[in-house]
GROMACS .gro file of C-alpha atoms in nm:
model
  402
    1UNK     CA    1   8.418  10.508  11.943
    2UNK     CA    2   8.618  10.826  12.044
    3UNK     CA    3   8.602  11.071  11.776
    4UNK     CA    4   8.939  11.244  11.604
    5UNK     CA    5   8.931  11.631  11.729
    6UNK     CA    6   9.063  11.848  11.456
    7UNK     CA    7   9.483  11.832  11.450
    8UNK     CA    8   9.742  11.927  11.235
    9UNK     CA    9   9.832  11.688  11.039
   10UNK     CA   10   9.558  11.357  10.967
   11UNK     CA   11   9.636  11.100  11.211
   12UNK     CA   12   9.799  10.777  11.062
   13UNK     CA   13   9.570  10.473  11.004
   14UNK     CA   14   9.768  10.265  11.241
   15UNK     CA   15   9.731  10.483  11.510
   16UNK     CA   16   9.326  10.448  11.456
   17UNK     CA   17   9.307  10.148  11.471
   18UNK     CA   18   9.470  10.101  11.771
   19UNK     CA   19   9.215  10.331  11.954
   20UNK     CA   20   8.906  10.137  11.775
   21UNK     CA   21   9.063   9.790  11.881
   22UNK     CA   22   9.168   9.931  12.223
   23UNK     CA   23   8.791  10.095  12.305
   24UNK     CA   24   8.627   9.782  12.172
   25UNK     CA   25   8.817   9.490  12.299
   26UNK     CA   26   8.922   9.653  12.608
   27UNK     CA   27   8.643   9.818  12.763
   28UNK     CA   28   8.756   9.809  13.137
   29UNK     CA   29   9.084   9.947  13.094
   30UNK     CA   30   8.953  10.201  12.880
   31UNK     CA   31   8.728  10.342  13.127
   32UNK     CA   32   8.946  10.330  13.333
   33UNK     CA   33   9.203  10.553  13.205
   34UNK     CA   34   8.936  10.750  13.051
   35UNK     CA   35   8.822  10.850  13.405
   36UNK     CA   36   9.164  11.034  13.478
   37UNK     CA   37   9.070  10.997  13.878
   38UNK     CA   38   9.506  10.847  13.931
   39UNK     CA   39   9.620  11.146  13.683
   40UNK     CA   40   9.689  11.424  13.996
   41UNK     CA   41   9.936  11.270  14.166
   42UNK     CA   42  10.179  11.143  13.826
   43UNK     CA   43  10.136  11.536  13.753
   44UNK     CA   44  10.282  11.633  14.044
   45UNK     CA   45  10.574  11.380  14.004
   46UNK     CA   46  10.669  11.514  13.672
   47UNK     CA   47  10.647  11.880  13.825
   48UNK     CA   48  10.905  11.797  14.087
   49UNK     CA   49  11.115  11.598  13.842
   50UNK     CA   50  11.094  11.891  13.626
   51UNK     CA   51  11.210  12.113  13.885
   52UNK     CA   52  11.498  11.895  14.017
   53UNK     CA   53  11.671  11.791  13.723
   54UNK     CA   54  11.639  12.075  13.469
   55UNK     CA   55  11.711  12.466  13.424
   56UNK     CA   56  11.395  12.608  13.396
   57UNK     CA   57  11.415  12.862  13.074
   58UNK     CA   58  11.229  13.203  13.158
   59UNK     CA   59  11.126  13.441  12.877
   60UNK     CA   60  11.272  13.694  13.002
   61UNK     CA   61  11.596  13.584  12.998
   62UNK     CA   62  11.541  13.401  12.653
   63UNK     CA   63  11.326  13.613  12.453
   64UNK     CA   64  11.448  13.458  12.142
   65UNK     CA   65  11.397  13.085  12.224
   66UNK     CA   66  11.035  13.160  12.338
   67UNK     CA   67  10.958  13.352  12.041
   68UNK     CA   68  11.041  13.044  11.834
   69UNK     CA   69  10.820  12.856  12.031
   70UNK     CA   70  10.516  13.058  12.011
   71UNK     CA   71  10.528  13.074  11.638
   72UNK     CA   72  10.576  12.692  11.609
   73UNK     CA   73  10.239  12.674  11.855
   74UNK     CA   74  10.072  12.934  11.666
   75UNK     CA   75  10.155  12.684  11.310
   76UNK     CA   76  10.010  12.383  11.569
   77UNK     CA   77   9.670  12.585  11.655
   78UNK     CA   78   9.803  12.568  12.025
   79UNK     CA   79   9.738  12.866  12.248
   80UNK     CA   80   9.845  12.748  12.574
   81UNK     CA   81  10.182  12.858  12.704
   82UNK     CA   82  10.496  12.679  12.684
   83UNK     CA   83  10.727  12.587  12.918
   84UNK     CA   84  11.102  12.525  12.829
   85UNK     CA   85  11.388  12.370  12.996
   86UNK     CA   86  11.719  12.279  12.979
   87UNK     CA   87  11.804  11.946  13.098
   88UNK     CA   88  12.104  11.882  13.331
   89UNK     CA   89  12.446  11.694  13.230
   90UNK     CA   90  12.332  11.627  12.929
   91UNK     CA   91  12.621  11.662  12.663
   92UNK     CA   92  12.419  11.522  12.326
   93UNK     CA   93  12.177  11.716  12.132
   94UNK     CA   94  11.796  11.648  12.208
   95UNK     CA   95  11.500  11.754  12.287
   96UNK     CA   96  11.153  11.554  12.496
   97UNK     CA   97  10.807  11.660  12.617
   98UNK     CA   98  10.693  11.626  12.986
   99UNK     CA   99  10.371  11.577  12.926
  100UNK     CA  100  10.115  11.800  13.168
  101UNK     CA  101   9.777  11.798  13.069
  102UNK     CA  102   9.704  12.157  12.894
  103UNK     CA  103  10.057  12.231  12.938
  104UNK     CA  104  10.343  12.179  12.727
  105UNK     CA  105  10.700  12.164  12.874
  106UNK     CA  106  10.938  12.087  12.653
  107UNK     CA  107  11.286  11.984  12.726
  108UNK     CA  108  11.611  12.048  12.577
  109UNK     CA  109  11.911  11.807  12.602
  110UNK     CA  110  12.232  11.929  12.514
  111UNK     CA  111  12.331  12.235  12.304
  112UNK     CA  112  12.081  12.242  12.101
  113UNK     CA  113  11.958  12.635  12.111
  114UNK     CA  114  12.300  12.688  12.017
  115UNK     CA  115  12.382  12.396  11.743
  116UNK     CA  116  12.086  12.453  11.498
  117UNK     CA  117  11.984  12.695  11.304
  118UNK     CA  118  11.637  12.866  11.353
  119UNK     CA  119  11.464  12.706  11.080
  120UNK     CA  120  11.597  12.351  11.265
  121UNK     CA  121  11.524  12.459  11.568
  122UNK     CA  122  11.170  12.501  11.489
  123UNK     CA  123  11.148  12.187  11.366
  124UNK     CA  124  11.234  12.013  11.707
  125UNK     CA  125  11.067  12.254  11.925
  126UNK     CA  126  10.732  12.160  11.647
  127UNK     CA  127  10.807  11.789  11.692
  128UNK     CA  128  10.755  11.767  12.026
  129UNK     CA  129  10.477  11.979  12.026
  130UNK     CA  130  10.269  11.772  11.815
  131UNK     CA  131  10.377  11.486  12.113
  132UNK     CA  132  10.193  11.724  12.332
  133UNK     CA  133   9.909  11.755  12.082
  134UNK     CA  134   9.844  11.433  12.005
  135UNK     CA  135   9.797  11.383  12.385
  136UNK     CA  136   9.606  11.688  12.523
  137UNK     CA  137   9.385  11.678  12.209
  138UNK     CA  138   9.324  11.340  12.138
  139UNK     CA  139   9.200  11.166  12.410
  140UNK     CA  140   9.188  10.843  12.161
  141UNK     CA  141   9.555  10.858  12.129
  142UNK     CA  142   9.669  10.957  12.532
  143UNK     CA  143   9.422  10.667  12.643
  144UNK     CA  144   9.565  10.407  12.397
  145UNK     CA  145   9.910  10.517  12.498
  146UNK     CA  146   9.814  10.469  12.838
  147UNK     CA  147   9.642  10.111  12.769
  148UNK     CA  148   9.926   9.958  12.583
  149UNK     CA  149  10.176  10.044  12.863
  150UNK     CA  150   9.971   9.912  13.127
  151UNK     CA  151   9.985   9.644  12.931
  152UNK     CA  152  10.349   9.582  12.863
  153UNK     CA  153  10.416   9.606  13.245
  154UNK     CA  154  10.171   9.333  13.340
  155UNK     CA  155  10.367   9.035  13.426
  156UNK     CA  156  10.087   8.812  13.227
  157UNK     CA  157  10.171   9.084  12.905
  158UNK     CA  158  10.215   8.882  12.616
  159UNK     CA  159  10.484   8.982  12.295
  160UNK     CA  160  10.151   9.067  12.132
  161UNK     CA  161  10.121   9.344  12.353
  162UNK     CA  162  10.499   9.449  12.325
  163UNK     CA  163  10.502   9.467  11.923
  164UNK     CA  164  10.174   9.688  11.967
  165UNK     CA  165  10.348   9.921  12.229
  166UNK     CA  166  10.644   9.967  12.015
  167UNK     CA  167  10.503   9.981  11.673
  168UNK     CA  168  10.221  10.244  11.822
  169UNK     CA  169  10.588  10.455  11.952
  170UNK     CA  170  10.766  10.424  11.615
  171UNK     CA  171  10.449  10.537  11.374
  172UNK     CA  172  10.377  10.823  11.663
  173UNK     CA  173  10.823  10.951  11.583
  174UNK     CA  174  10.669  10.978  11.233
  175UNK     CA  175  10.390  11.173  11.268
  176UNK     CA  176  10.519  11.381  11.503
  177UNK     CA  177  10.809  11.420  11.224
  178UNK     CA  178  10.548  11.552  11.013
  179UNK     CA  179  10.436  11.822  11.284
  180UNK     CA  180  10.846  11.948  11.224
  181UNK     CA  181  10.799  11.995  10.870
  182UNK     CA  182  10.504  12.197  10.927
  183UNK     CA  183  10.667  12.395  11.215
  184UNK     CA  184  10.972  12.505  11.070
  185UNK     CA  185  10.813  12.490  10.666
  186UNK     CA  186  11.127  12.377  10.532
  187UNK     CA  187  11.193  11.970  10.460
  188UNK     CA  188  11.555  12.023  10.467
  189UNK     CA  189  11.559  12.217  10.764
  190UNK     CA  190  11.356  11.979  10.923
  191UNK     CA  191  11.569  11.644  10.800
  192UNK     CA  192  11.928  11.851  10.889
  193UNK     CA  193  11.780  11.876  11.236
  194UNK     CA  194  11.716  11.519  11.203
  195UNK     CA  195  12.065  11.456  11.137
  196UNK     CA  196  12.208  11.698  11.351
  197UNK     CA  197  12.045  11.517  11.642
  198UNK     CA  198  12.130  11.194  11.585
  199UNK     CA  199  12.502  11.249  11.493
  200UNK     CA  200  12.627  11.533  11.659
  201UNK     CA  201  12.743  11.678  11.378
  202UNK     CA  202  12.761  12.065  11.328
  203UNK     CA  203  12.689  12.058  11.017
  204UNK     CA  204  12.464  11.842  10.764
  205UNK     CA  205  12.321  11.836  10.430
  206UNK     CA  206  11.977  11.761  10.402
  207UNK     CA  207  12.012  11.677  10.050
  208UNK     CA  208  12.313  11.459  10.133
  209UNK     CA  209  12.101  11.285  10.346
  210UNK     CA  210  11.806  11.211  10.155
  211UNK     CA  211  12.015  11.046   9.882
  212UNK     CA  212  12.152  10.825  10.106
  213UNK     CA  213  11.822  10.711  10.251
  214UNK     CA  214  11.691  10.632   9.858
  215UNK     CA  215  12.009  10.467   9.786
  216UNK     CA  216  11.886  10.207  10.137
  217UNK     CA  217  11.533  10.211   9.999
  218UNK     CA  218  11.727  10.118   9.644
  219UNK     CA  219  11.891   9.808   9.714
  220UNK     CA  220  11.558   9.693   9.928
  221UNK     CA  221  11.266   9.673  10.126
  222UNK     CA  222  11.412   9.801  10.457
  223UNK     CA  223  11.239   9.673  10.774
  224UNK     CA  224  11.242   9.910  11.100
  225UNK     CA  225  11.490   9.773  11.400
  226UNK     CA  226  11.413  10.067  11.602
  227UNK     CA  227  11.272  10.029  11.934
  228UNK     CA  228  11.152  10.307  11.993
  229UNK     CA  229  11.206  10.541  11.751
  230UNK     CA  230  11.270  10.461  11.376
  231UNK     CA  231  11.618  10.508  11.183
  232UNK     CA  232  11.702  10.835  11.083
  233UNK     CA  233  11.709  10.752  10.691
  234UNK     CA  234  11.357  10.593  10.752
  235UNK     CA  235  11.211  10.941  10.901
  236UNK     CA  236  11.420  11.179  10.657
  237UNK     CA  237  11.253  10.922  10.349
  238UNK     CA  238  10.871  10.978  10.512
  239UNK     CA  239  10.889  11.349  10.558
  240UNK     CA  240  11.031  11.325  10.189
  241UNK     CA  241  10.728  11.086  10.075
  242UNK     CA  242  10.428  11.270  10.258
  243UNK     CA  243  10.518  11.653  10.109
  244UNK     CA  244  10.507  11.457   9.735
  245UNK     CA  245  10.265  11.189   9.759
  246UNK     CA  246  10.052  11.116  10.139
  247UNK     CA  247   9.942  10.763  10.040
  248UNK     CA  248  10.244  10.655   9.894
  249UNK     CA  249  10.427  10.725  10.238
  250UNK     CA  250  10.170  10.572  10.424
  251UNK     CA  251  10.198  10.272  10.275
  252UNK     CA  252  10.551  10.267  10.197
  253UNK     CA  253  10.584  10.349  10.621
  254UNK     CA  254  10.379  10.021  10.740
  255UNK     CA  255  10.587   9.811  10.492
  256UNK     CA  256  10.858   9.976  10.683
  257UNK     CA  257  10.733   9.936  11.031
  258UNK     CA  258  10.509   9.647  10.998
  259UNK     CA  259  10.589   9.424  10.745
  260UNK     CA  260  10.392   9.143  10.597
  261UNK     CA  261  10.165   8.916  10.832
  262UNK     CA  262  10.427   8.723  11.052
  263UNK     CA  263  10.340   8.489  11.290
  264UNK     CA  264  10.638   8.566  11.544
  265UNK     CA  265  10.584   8.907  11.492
  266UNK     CA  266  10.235   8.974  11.542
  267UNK     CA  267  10.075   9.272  11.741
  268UNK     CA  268   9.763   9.313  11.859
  269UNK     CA  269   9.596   9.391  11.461
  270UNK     CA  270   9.760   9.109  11.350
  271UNK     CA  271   9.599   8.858  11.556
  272UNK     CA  272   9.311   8.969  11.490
  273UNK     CA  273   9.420   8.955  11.130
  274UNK     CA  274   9.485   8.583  11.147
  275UNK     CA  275   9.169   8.501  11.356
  276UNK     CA  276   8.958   8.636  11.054
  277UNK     CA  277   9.174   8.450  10.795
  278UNK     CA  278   9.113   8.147  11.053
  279UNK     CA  279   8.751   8.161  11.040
  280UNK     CA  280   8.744   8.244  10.653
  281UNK     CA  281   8.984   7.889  10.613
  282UNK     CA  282   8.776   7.730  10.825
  283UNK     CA  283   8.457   7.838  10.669
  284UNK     CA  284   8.567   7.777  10.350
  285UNK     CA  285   8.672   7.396  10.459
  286UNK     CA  286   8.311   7.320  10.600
  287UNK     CA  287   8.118   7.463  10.310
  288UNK     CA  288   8.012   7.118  10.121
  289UNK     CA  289   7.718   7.034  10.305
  290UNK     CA  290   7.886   6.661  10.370
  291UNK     CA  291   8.136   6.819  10.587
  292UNK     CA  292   7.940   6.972  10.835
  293UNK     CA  293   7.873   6.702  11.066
  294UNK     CA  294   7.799   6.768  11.405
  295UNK     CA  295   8.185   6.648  11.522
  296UNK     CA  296   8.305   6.887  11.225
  297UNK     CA  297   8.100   7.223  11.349
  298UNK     CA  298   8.170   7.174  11.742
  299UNK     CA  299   8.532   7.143  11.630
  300UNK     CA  300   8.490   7.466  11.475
  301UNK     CA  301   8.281   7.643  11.717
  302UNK     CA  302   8.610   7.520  11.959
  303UNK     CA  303   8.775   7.800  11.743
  304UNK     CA  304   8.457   8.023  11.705
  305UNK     CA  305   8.144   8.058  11.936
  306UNK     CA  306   7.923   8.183  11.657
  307UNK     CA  307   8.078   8.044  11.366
  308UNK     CA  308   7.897   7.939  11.035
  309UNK     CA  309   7.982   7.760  10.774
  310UNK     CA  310   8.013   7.940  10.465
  311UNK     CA  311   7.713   7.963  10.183
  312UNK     CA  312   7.929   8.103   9.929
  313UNK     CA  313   8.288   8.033   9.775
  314UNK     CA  314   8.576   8.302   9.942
  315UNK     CA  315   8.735   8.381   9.553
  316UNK     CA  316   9.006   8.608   9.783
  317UNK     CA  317   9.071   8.356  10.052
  318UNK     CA  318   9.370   8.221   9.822
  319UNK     CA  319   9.516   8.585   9.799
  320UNK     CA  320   9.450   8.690  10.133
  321UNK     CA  321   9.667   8.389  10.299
  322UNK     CA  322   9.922   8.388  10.036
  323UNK     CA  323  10.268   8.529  10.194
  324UNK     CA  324  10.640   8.432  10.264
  325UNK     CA  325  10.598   8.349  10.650
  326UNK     CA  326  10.661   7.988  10.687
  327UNK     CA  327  10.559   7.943  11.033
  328UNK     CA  328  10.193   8.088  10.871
  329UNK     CA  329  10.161   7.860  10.566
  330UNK     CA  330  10.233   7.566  10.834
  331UNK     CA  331   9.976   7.693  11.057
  332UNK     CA  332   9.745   7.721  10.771
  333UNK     CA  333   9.777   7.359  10.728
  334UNK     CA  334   9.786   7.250  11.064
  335UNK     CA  335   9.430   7.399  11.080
  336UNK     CA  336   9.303   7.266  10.775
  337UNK     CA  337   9.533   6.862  10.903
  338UNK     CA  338   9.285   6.944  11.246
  339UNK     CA  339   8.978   6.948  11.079
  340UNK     CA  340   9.085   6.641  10.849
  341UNK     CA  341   9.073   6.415  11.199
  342UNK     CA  342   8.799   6.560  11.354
  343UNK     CA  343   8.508   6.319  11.259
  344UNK     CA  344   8.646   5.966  11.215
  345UNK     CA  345   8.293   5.860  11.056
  346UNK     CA  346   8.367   6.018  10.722
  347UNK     CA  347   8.705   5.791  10.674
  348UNK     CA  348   8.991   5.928  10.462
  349UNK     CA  349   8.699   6.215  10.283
  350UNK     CA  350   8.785   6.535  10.462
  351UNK     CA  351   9.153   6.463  10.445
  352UNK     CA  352   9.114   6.476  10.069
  353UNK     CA  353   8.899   6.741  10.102
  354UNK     CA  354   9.204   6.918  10.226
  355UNK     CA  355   9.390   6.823  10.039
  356UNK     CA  356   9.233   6.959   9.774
  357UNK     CA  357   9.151   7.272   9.945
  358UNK     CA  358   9.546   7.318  10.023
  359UNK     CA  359   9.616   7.277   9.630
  360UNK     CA  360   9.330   7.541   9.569
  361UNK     CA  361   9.507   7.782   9.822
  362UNK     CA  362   9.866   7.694   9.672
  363UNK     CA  363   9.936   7.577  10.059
  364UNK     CA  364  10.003   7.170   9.862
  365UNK     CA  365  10.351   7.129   9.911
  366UNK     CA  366  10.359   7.215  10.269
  367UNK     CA  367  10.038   6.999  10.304
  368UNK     CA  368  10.161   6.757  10.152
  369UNK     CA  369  10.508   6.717  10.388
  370UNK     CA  370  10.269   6.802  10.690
  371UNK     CA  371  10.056   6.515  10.643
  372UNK     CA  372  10.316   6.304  10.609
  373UNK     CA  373  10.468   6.407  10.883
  374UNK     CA  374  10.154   6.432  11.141
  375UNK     CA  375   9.990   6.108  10.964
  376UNK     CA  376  10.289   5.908  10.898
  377UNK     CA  377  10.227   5.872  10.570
  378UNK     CA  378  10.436   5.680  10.315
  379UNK     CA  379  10.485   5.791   9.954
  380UNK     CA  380  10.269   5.516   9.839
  381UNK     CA  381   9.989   5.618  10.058
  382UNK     CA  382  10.072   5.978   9.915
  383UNK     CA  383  10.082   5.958   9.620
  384UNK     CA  384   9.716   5.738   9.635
  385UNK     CA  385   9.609   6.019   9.806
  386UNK     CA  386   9.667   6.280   9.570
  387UNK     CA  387   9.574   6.087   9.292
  388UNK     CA  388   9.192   5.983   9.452
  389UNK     CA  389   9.126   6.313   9.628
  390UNK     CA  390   8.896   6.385   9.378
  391UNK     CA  391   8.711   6.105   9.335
  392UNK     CA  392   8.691   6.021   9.730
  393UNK     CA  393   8.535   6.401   9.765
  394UNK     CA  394   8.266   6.362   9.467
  395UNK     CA  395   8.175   6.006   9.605
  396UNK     CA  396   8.135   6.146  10.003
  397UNK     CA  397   7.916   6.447   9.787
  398UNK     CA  398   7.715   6.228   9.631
  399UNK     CA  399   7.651   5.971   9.898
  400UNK     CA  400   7.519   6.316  10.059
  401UNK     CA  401   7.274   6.458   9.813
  402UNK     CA  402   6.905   6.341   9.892
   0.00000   0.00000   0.00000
């Protein structure tokens, strides 16, 4: 596992487990872009661009802008020097980092030396500076970055691997929001830039601002459409959260970002979220020793090379799958409706068994309308069904026991 060099803020929990999922489950591609053998020539295409489409900013001629950005380095433990430009025919305010291994160039879009104050300008000039540190010292993070867009561009790239790339993008906008705060040392100034940028305005009230983003938070749980970089109200509310409470904004952020499990939404973490919950369901089906017929664990290990049944009851399994996401509480059950048919030997017993396992996991209901569904069942035959599942479950136990 690649260790976490010292940076200047902690690094956010998503972004960590990213790089231990990345490392571990894709070794290859790891090496590969650990090896940094293709990196010369994509430098030298981002020094040309560089040169050809932006006003290079000299410190001579801008004494004042370079000053800014030495202290912001100096508050981000960089030493190396920075390179500024100002990008060509662009009209709205903002600012980017061409990333250069050991070199930071930042870029300037728009007025923006001229439309924010110093305190603000710090802020943007410290935002994408810690871009430039999370990169050049974090090879974890540069890798991962790398990983997830070779990823996305593979024509076999699943919407796994998009929802990682893009949730990976929107948590690293917040951190790096963090890195402004600590530039400039001034929330406000740092949100007002925030504002500035994405308005245009000449003018804004940080203060303003931040009401109107608790007033959203207020009337809700808001969930992140950005697609690359979260809404404004979202990043002036973290910066808010993490200068009074850390954890509170960390969590409050993923409910943001991520949401609860959701099968149509799930990244990379969150299939391996549902494979464990999978195993644990499945586990938790085959524990009475009458259930694991041969038929019943080959179906499983279908699922799961290596998979046991379990020795013990799961007391969290019930919490752990509860949730709002219909399309997971039917999956839920067509696992558990799979496992019912598996091993025509033991009759109508493990369908009661599910059905009794589906009550335990408050998953009845949608059992219930799945089996009749899937098994044709009439209400009659339902309504036997729930009535004996108890007694057909203790008899197939019994007839078991030596």
């Amino acid at each position: 596992m690649t260790s976490v060099p010292p940076l200047p803020v902690e690094p956010l929990r998503y972004h960590l487990e990213i790089v231990r999922h990345l490392e571990e489950q894709e070794g290859e591609l790891w090496r590969w872009f650990s090896a940094e053998a293709h990196q010369g020539e994509q430098e030298e295409a981002v020094r040309l661009e560089l040169l050809k489409s932006t006003y290079r900013i000299d410190a001579d001629a801008h004494p004042a802008l370079h000053a800014a950005a030495r202290e912001v380095a100096a508050k981000l433990g960089l030493d190396a020097p920075i390179a500024l430009y100002q990008a060509q025919g662009s009209t709205s305010l903002n600012a980017s980092l061409a990333y250069l291994p050991g070199e930071p160039h930042v870029v300037l879009h728009g007025p923006v030396a001229d439309r924010l104050t110093p305190a603000e300008l710090r802020a943007v000039l410290g935002h994408e500076l810690t871009h430039f540190v999370l990169l050049d010292r974090w090879e974890g993070f540069r890798v991962a970055s790398q990983v997830l867009q070779a990823m996305v561009n593979d024509e076999a790239a699943e919407p796994a691997h998009a929802a990682t790339a893009r949730r990976f993008g929107l948590y690293t906008e917040v951190y790096c929001d963090r890195g402004a705060e600590l530039a400039c040392g001034d929330l406000g100034s740092a949100v007002s830039a925030l504002v500035k940028l994405g308005t245009g305005i000449a003018e804004a009230s940080a203060e303003s601002f931040l009401r109107q983003a608790d007033e959203i938070f207020r009337r809700g749980s808001p969930r992140t459409e950005g697609v690359s970089h979260p809404e404004s109200f979202v990043r002036a509310r973290a910066m808010k959260l993490w200068s009074e409470a850390a954890e509170r904004a960390q969590d409050e952020v993923r409910s943001v970002i991520e949401g609860p499990l959701s099968l149509a939404e799930l990244d990379l973490l969150g299939q391996r979220a549902v494979s464990t919950l999978t195993r644990r369901l499945i586990a938790a089906f085959l524990r009475p020793a009458w259930l694991q017929t041969d038929p019943l664990l080959a179906h499983a290990r279908l699922f799961f090379d290596d998979f046991e049944p379990a020795d013990a009851a799961d007391p969290g399994l019930a919490d752990d799958l509860a949730g709002d996401d219909e399309k997971l509480k039917h999956y839920w059950c067509y696992v558990l409706l799979d496992f019912a048919s598996a091993d025509r030997d033991l009759e109508d017993a493990p369908l009661a068994a599910a059905w009794l396992l589906a009550g335990d996991l408050s998953l009845g209901e949608h059992f219930r309308k799945l089996a009749a569904k899937e098994l044709s069942l009439k209400k009659k035959q339902l309504e036997a069904l729930e009535a004996g599942a108890a007694a057909v479950v203790a008899r197939a136990a019994a007839e078991e026991a030596p």
